[in-house]
């Protein structure tokens, strides 16, 4: 019998048992276990911290001593148990490759995992019953669900789980096991162990199914029944507001039920009927089942339950009166974005995306430098220090800002504010010093290349890093200490969504001269001196470079400094801008302060890894700027049109459709394009390519249709002004939008099926940085006449038809306008069409050029194809909001009000 060399077998009467099983990590990704453990650790930490906080808050807050929160505490205890059952073995595999688990230990772990899962199912049923009683019989709720009843329910749940699952280990112990001892998870699961047995396992299968159906199955049925009765009660309520209020109390529980039962059912189905499913899928579903619910449950209840949220904020951010002096405020108020308070949730999404980019980029830099021995040189060690500082600097601010925008937690305690301020300024000082050290490294490498390795050894590099840290701490530790004794005025509102020295100091009522003088001195002695020495280094470098014989050598040498110069500018320009705004920009709008503050924190953290990543950064940079303008511009358009009732007219509703289409069109291409330029990820899966192609052509068709609808709107507005509102009513506008979308989907869908049937040659290089129909067709080996003909048909049916209608509309408009009596009236009528005419040109001219070069431009250079194709998808989304913002008076006024509105 073949078996693992480390596994011994015991003969017990008439059957064999292994001494241990071998657990599995993530199949195929064993080499990356150390890195995969990071998100797992984060999820385990969130689960442990979140559930402990729930228990602490429910215990300490008297108002939460109610049945609903007692059941929530039971859920938290169960989730903690599930996490602690799997945590040791999972991290043992990821960190130390400890795969062995004793046979009895495996059965014990399995028993507790299944018991706790069944208990969680029962607790969710009890919570559904609690919601049913609270909504359907509110007057009898306190008498039915008393504290004693809740305790009895809890004990009954535990007893049911223990008794029903007690036979499982004994049924497994009686089986004979084959030579195979490898489990398919990093923990022990009943079907997983059972499948390793050689004997008849029908009893185990039937008993497992019976227990699962009689416990979890019945729980799910009763939960559904409870919600049917709840919905029946809610529907009978008088007003819509009462219905929504009643249902809102159930949202958290519904989410908890879904994130528990869906993975559990999925895992059960996979184990019983999914023998051909890849191991990675089994593993992913199992981890989702055991880790995601414990991590998400406290988050869901914290977000949706105002009582939990308020108690949590009191515990985390509010100081007790005993901790506050008479002089220092208990807390400060972080600044909101003036005019966009209602849209904070949406504003936080791009901010969160930028933060994720910063974290991912800097973690990638650390990982690459650590794993690549050829990069273990001073330049890249300094780059690692820079990446670590950027991670710390962004993490010290952005999570708090996101908490403010998403949960409206504007208050930050006085001590927390001073700590955050200290970290921001200290880390900025360290970053400045590291940039100086990198300038010195470039100077020694270029001016004294033979002595570079001897001067900047690894030991010297470490000493420089420690000196930079000590310098930052020593210079900026006095800043919070100087603020501590100051009395503060009644105004506690900062001008940023995080704490800066100048910002906090401006709220003090006393003489702040010592703080002002010391702050300026520290900045000049650290950042100012570093900037001067960096300039001196580059003057010496320039002097050495100019002595070289040829321009080619000069450019080659100086190119090694380009990345560092960009990083220096990315750090110092926002820093100087913020300092100037704080000291001389008292009359500037609050929005300027907030934008400058966020740029100072996030711009270096995002750009540094990109700049050092690829030379193609320079090509991608203008595209990235265009994409950013497109996203911001179109989001602002959508926000203004949504929030301003006077803009709820056909013209602006079509403009909102155009903005949404532009967002989808640019987002379907730009992220992948930047991935090519910045990360070198040139490959794209065949199905992913078809999906991208579908979205590009569908939404190009939709944009063309929306432009045609806008032309019709202008025609009716000018030619039939009195009937305009009755012809283009809201239902008609919505119907036109749906028709345009359906037309695009129906006409473009065959592209994917026609391409899927083709066979492709060995040459798989697409002539664009995204997937376009004709570019993919050209790679096929078979007969592509059907694809070419259908592509031309769609182009003429969509673009040709739309252009003809637009042309006819403007011919009719021109005819009507020319009949008007005065030139001023004619110009006024034409001016309402100017924006639309510009947008038409911005869309159709690049589209027409791209279409013609693909079919008839074989002699056109490839880079022209690529540039024009990229501009075709980026120029319209970027220009459309600018054109309408500048040319449309109502939009222009709303945008000006949005950006110039002062804080209270």
PDB file of N, CA and C in Angstrom, residues 65-68 70-71 74 122-123 125-127 129-130 133 140-158:
ATOM      1  N   UNK A  65     -29.309  45.745  26.146  1.00  0.00           N
ATOM      2  CA  UNK A  65     -29.653  44.496  26.846  1.00  0.00           C
ATOM      3  C   UNK A  65     -31.076  44.096  26.464  1.00  0.00           C
ATOM      4  N   UNK A  66     -31.225  43.740  25.200  1.00  0.00           N
ATOM      5  CA  UNK A  66     -32.506  43.332  24.627  1.00  0.00           C
ATOM      6  C   UNK A  66     -32.308  42.026  23.862  1.00  0.00           C
ATOM      7  N   UNK A  67     -33.403  41.273  23.611  1.00  0.00           N
ATOM      8  CA  UNK A  67     -33.264  39.971  22.931  1.00  0.00           C
ATOM      9  C   UNK A  67     -32.470  40.030  21.628  1.00  0.00           C
ATOM     10  N   UNK A  68     -32.745  41.055  20.801  1.00  0.00           N
ATOM     11  CA  UNK A  68     -32.076  41.163  19.504  1.00  0.00           C
ATOM     12  C   UNK A  68     -30.548  41.184  19.670  1.00  0.00           C
ATOM     13  N   UNK A  70     -28.875  40.219  22.433  1.00  0.00           N
ATOM     14  CA  UNK A  70     -28.407  38.976  23.062  1.00  0.00           C
ATOM     15  C   UNK A  70     -28.139  37.919  21.990  1.00  0.00           C
ATOM     16  N   UNK A  71     -29.062  37.829  21.015  1.00  0.00           N
ATOM     17  CA  UNK A  71     -28.848  36.874  19.910  1.00  0.00           C
ATOM     18  C   UNK A  71     -27.632  37.285  19.076  1.00  0.00           C
ATOM     19  N   UNK A  74     -24.686  36.014  20.825  1.00  0.00           N
ATOM     20  CA  UNK A  74     -24.511  34.574  20.579  1.00  0.00           C
ATOM     21  C   UNK A  74     -23.866  34.344  19.209  1.00  0.00           C
ATOM     22  N   UNK A 122     -28.880  27.975  13.839  1.00  0.00           N
ATOM     23  CA  UNK A 122     -29.988  28.062  14.799  1.00  0.00           C
ATOM     24  C   UNK A 122     -30.130  29.472  15.363  1.00  0.00           C
ATOM     25  N   UNK A 123     -28.994  30.142  15.602  1.00  0.00           N
ATOM     26  CA  UNK A 123     -29.040  31.518  16.113  1.00  0.00           C
ATOM     27  C   UNK A 123     -29.673  32.438  15.077  1.00  0.00           C
ATOM     28  N   UNK A 125     -31.915  31.532  12.952  1.00  0.00           N
ATOM     29  CA  UNK A 125     -33.356  31.252  13.033  1.00  0.00           C
ATOM     30  C   UNK A 125     -33.972  31.992  14.217  1.00  0.00           C
ATOM     31  N   UNK A 126     -33.292  31.957  15.368  1.00  0.00           N
ATOM     32  CA  UNK A 126     -33.800  32.659  16.553  1.00  0.00           C
ATOM     33  C   UNK A 126     -33.905  34.161  16.293  1.00  0.00           C
ATOM     34  N   UNK A 127     -32.937  34.715  15.557  1.00  0.00           N
ATOM     35  CA  UNK A 127     -32.981  36.143  15.230  1.00  0.00           C
ATOM     36  C   UNK A 127     -34.130  36.446  14.267  1.00  0.00           C
ATOM     37  N   UNK A 129     -36.963  34.764  14.230  1.00  0.00           N
ATOM     38  CA  UNK A 129     -38.138  34.696  15.122  1.00  0.00           C
ATOM     39  C   UNK A 129     -38.273  35.995  15.914  1.00  0.00           C
ATOM     40  N   UNK A 130     -37.128  36.519  16.382  1.00  0.00           N
ATOM     41  CA  UNK A 130     -37.122  37.790  17.123  1.00  0.00           C
ATOM     42  C   UNK A 130     -37.677  38.916  16.261  1.00  0.00           C
ATOM     43  N   UNK A 133     -41.555  38.475  15.834  1.00  0.00           N
ATOM     44  CA  UNK A 133     -42.320  38.912  17.020  1.00  0.00           C
ATOM     45  C   UNK A 133     -42.296  40.430  17.133  1.00  0.00           C
ATOM     46  N   UNK A 140     -46.554  42.443  22.458  1.00  0.00           N
ATOM     47  CA  UNK A 140     -46.290  41.240  23.251  1.00  0.00           C
ATOM     48  C   UNK A 140     -44.806  40.848  23.232  1.00  0.00           C
ATOM     49  N   UNK A 141     -44.005  41.618  22.484  1.00  0.00           N
ATOM     50  CA  UNK A 141     -42.580  41.289  22.296  1.00  0.00           C
ATOM     51  C   UNK A 141     -41.819  41.143  23.622  1.00  0.00           C
ATOM     52  N   UNK A 142     -41.942  42.119  24.569  1.00  0.00           N
ATOM     53  CA  UNK A 142     -41.169  41.970  25.827  1.00  0.00           C
ATOM     54  C   UNK A 142     -41.615  40.786  26.678  1.00  0.00           C
ATOM     55  N   UNK A 143     -42.905  40.440  26.600  1.00  0.00           N
ATOM     56  CA  UNK A 143     -43.395  39.333  27.432  1.00  0.00           C
ATOM     57  C   UNK A 143     -43.073  37.970  26.821  1.00  0.00           C
ATOM     58  N   UNK A 144     -42.995  37.899  25.499  1.00  0.00           N
ATOM     59  CA  UNK A 144     -42.670  36.615  24.842  1.00  0.00           C
ATOM     60  C   UNK A 144     -41.184  36.329  24.952  1.00  0.00           C
ATOM     61  N   UNK A 145     -40.353  37.294  24.519  1.00  0.00           N
ATOM     62  CA  UNK A 145     -38.891  37.097  24.522  1.00  0.00           C
ATOM     63  C   UNK A 145     -38.283  37.757  25.757  1.00  0.00           C
ATOM     64  N   UNK A 146     -38.508  37.123  26.886  1.00  0.00           N
ATOM     65  CA  UNK A 146     -37.880  37.594  28.128  1.00  0.00           C
ATOM     66  C   UNK A 146     -36.433  37.124  28.174  1.00  0.00           C
ATOM     67  N   UNK A 147     -35.686  37.648  29.144  1.00  0.00           N
ATOM     68  CA  UNK A 147     -34.287  37.254  29.282  1.00  0.00           C
ATOM     69  C   UNK A 147     -34.171  35.748  29.542  1.00  0.00           C
ATOM     70  N   UNK A 148     -35.077  35.208  30.355  1.00  0.00           N
ATOM     71  CA  UNK A 148     -35.038  33.769  30.654  1.00  0.00           C
ATOM     72  C   UNK A 148     -35.314  32.944  29.397  1.00  0.00           C
ATOM     73  N   UNK A 149     -36.268  33.412  28.584  1.00  0.00           N
ATOM     74  CA  UNK A 149     -36.587  32.710  27.332  1.00  0.00           C
ATOM     75  C   UNK A 149     -35.388  32.713  26.385  1.00  0.00           C
ATOM     76  N   UNK A 150     -34.708  33.851  26.290  1.00  0.00           N
ATOM     77  CA  UNK A 150     -33.532  33.959  25.418  1.00  0.00           C
ATOM     78  C   UNK A 150     -32.450  32.980  25.872  1.00  0.00           C
ATOM     79  N   UNK A 151     -32.236  32.890  27.180  1.00  0.00           N
ATOM     80  CA  UNK A 151     -31.221  31.956  27.712  1.00  0.00           C
ATOM     81  C   UNK A 151     -31.600  30.518  27.384  1.00  0.00           C
ATOM     82  N   UNK A 152     -32.891  30.185  27.547  1.00  0.00           N
ATOM     83  CA  UNK A 152     -33.353  28.824  27.237  1.00  0.00           C
ATOM     84  C   UNK A 152     -33.163  28.503  25.750  1.00  0.00           C
ATOM     85  N   UNK A 153     -33.457  29.481  24.894  1.00  0.00           N
ATOM     86  CA  UNK A 153     -33.265  29.276  23.449  1.00  0.00           C
ATOM     87  C   UNK A 153     -31.795  29.011  23.161  1.00  0.00           C
ATOM     88  N   UNK A 154     -30.918  29.799  23.791  1.00  0.00           N
ATOM     89  CA  UNK A 154     -29.477  29.620  23.590  1.00  0.00           C
ATOM     90  C   UNK A 154     -29.008  28.244  24.027  1.00  0.00           C
ATOM     91  N   UNK A 155     -29.454  27.780  25.189  1.00  0.00           N
ATOM     92  CA  UNK A 155     -29.071  26.455  25.685  1.00  0.00           C
ATOM     93  C   UNK A 155     -29.625  25.348  24.789  1.00  0.00           C
ATOM     94  N   UNK A 156     -30.871  25.541  24.308  1.00  0.00           N
ATOM     95  CA  UNK A 156     -31.476  24.542  23.421  1.00  0.00           C
ATOM     96  C   UNK A 156     -30.690  24.442  22.105  1.00  0.00           C
ATOM     97  N   UNK A 157     -30.231  25.571  21.608  1.00  0.00           N
ATOM     98  CA  UNK A 157     -29.432  25.594  20.367  1.00  0.00           C
ATOM     99  C   UNK A 157     -28.142  24.804  20.550  1.00  0.00           C
ATOM    100  N   UNK A 158     -27.446  25.064  21.669  1.00  0.00           N
ATOM    101  CA  UNK A 158     -26.174  24.369  21.938  1.00  0.00           C
ATOM    102  C   UNK A 158     -26.410  22.868  22.083  1.00  0.00           C
TER     103      UNK A 158
END
